Tab-separated table of C-alpha atoms and ligand atoms in Angstrom:
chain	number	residue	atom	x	y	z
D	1	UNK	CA	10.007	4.897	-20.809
D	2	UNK	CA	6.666	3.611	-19.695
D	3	UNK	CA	6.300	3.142	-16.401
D	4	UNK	CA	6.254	-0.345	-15.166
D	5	UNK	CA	2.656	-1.885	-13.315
D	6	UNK	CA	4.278	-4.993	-11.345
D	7	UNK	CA	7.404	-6.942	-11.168
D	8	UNK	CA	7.804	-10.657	-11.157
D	9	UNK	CA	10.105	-12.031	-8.984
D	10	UNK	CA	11.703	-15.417	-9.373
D	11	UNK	CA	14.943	-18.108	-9.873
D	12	UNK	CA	13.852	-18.790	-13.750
D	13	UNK	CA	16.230	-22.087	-13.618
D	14	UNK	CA	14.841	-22.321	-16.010
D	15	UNK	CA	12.223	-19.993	-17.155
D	16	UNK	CA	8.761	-22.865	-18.164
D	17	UNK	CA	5.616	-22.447	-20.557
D	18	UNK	CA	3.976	-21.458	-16.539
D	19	UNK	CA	5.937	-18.556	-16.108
D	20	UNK	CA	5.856	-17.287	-19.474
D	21	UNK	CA	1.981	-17.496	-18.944
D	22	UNK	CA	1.822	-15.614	-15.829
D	23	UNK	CA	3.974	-12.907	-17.139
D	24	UNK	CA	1.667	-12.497	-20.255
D	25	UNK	CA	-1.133	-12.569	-18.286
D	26	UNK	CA	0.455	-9.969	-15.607
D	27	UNK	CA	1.255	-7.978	-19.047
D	28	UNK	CA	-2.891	-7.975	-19.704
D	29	UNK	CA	-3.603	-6.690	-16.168
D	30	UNK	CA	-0.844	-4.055	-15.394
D	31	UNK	CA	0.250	-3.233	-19.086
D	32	UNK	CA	3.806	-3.722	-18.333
D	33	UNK	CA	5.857	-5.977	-16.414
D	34	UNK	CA	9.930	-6.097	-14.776
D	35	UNK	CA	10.709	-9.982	-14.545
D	36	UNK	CA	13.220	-9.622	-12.151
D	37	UNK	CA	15.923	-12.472	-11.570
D	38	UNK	CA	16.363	-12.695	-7.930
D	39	UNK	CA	19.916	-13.772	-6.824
D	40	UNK	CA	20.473	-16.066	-3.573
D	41	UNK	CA	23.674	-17.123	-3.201
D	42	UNK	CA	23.036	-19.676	-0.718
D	43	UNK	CA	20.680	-21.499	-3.374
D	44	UNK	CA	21.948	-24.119	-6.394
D	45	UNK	CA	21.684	-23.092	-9.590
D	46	UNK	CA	21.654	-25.299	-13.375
D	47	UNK	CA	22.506	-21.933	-14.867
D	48	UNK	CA	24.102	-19.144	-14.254
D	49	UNK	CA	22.226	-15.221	-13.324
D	50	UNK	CA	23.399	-14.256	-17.408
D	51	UNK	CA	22.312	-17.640	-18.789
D	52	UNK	CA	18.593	-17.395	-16.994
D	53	UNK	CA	18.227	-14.170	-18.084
D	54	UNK	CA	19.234	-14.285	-21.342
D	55	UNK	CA	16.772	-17.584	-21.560
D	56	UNK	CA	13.992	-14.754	-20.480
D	57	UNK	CA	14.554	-12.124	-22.780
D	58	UNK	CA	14.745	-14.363	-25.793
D	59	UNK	CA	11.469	-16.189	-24.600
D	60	UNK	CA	9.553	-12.964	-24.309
D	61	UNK	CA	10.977	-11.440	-27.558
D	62	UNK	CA	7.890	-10.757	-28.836
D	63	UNK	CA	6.774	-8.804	-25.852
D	64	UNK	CA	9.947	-6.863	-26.248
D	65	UNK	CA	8.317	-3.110	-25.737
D	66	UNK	CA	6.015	-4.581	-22.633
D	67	UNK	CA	8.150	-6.447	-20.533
D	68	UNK	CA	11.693	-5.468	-19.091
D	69	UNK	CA	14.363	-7.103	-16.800
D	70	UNK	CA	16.863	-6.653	-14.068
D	71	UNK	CA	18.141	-8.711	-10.960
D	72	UNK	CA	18.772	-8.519	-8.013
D	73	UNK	CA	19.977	-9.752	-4.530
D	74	UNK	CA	18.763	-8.910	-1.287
D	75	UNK	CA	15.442	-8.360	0.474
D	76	UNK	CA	12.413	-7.934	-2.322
D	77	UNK	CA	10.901	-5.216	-0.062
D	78	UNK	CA	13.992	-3.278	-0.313
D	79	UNK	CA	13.889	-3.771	-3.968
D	80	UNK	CA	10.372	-2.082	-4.188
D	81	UNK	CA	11.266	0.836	-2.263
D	82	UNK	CA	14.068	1.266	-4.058
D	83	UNK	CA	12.891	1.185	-7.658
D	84	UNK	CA	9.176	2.685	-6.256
D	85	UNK	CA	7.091	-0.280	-7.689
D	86	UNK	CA	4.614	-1.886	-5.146
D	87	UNK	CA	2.742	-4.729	-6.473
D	88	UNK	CA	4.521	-8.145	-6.621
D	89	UNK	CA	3.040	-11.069	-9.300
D	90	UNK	CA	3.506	-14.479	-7.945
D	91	UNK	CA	1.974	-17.306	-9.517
D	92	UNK	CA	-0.003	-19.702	-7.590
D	93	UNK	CA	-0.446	-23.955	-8.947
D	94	UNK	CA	-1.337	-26.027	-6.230
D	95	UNK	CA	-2.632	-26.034	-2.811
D	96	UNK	CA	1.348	-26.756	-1.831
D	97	UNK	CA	2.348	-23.500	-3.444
D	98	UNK	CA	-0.528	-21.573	-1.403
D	99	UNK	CA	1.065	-21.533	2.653
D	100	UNK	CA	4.481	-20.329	0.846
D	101	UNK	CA	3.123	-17.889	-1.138
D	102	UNK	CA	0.746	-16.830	1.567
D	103	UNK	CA	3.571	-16.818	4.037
D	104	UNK	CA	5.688	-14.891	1.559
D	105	UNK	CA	3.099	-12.016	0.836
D	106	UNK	CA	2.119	-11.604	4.676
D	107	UNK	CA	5.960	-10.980	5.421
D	108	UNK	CA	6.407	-8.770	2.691
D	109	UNK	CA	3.666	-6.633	3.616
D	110	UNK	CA	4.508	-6.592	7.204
D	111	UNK	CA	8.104	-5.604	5.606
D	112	UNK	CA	6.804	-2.473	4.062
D	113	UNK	CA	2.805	-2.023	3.827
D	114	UNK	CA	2.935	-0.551	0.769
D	115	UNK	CA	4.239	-4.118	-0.763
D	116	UNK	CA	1.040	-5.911	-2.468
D	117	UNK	CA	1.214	-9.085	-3.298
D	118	UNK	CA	-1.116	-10.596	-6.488
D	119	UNK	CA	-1.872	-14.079	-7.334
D	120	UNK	CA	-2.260	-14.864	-9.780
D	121	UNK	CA	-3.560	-18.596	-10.648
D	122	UNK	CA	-2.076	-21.258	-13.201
D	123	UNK	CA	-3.227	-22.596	-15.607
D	124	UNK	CA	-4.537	-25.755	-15.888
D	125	UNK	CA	-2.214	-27.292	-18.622
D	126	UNK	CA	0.776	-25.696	-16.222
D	127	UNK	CA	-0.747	-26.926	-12.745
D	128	UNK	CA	2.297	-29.442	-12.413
D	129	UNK	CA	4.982	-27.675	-14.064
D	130	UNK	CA	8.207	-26.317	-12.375
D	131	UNK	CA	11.656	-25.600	-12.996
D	132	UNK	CA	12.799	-28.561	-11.298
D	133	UNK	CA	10.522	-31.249	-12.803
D	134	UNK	CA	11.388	-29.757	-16.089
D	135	UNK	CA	15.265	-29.999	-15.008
D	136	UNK	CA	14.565	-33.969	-13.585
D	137	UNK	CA	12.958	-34.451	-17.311
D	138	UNK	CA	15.679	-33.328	-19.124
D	139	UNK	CA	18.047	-35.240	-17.357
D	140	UNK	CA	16.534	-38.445	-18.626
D	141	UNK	CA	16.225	-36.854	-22.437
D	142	UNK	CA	12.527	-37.263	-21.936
D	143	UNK	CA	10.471	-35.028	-24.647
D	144	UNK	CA	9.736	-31.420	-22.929
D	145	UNK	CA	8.962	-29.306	-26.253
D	146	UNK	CA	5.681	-28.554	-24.813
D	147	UNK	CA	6.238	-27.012	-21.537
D	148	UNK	CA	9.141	-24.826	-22.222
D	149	UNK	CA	10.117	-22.529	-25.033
D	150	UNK	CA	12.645	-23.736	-27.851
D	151	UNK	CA	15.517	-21.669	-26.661
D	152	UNK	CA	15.012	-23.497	-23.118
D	153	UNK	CA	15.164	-27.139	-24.858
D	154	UNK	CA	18.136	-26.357	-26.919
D	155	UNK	CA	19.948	-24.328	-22.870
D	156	UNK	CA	18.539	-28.377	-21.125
D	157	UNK	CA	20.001	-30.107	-23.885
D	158	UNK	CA	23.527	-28.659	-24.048
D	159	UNK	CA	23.584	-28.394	-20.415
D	160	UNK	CA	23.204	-32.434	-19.853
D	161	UNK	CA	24.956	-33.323	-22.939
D	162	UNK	CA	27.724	-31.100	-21.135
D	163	UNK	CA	27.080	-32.877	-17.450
D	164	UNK	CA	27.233	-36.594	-19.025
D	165	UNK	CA	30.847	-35.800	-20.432
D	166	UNK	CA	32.087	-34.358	-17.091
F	1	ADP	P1	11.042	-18.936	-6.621
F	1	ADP	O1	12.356	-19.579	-6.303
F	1	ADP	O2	10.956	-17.492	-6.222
F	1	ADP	O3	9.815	-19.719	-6.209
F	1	ADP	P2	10.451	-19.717	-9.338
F	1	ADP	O4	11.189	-19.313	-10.566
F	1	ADP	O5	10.424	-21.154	-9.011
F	1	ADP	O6	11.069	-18.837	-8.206
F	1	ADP	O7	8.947	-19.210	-9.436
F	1	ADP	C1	8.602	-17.864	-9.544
F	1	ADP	C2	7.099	-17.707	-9.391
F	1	ADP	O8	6.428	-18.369	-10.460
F	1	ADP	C3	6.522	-18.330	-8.111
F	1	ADP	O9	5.484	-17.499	-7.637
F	1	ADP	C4	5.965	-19.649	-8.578
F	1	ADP	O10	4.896	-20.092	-7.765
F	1	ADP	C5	5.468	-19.272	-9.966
F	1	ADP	N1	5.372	-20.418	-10.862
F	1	ADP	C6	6.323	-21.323	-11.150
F	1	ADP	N2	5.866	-22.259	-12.008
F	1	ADP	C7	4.566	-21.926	-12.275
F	1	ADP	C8	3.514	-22.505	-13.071
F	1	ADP	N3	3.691	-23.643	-13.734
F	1	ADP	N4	2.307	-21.894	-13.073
F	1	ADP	C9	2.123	-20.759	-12.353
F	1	ADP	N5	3.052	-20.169	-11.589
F	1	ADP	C10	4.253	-20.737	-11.550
């Protein structure tokens, strides 16, 4: 198997039109990229670890032979060493994003020097876009076909269609 340029670590609740971008673009610069589902179990989730991942794979079918997957829960540093793969995409919108991410990297890399960090920034159509507006949007049935893949719309629907029964 090829070896594997970067990893992209993130919650995916649910995966958006912005991270599919960054992970296509982190597919251009380091040929081939692990999205890997990071598991905290101190954190709320819409979906479940098998639900978000299984969102992922189907949204980057066509990159099927570039892009692979795994999870994971613990320290990301500790992840790196153990699967020997140093550089870390993150993807960057606003200025509000920048002291976490910044914060992030520096601790990583004071975690294990070898861990480098890459930025990589939005897009403009995407500069707003999150998991949790897109979850807020959904809630009120409002029209999100263009900032998250099909499969995602169909997961949203279900899910609130499910939550307004309960
Ligand atoms: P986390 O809980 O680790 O922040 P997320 O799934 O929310 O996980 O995000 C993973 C990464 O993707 C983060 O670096 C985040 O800044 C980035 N990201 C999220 N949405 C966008 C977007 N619309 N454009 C660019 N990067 C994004």
């Amino acid at each position: 198997m090829a070896e594997v340029g970067a990893i992209y670590p993130g919650s995916f609740d649910p995966v958006t039109n912005g991270h599919l971008d960054i992970i296509k673009r982190g597919i251009k610069i380091f040929g081939r990229v692990r999205v890997v589902l990071m598991v905290n179990s101190e954190k709320k989730y819409l979906f479940s670890e098998d639900e978000r991942l299984e969102m992922l794979k189907e949204a980057l079918s066509d990159e099927k032979d570039k892009v692979e997957f795994d999870k994971y829960s613990g320290l990301l540093v500790d992840y790196c060493e153990k699967n020997n793969v140093y550089t870390v995409i993150r993807g960057l919108r606003a200025l509000s994003d920048f002291d976490y991410e910044f914060q992030m990297a520096l601790t990583n890399r004071s975690l294990n020097e070898k861990v480098e960090s890459v930025l990589l920034v939005t897009n403009s159509s995407y500069t707003y876009l999150s998991s949790s507006i897109v979850k807020e949007l959904a809630g009120y049935n409002a029209d999100i076909s263009q900032i998250v893949p099909k499969n995602v719309e169909k997961m949203l629907k279900e899910a609130f269609e499910t939550n307004k029964q309960d």
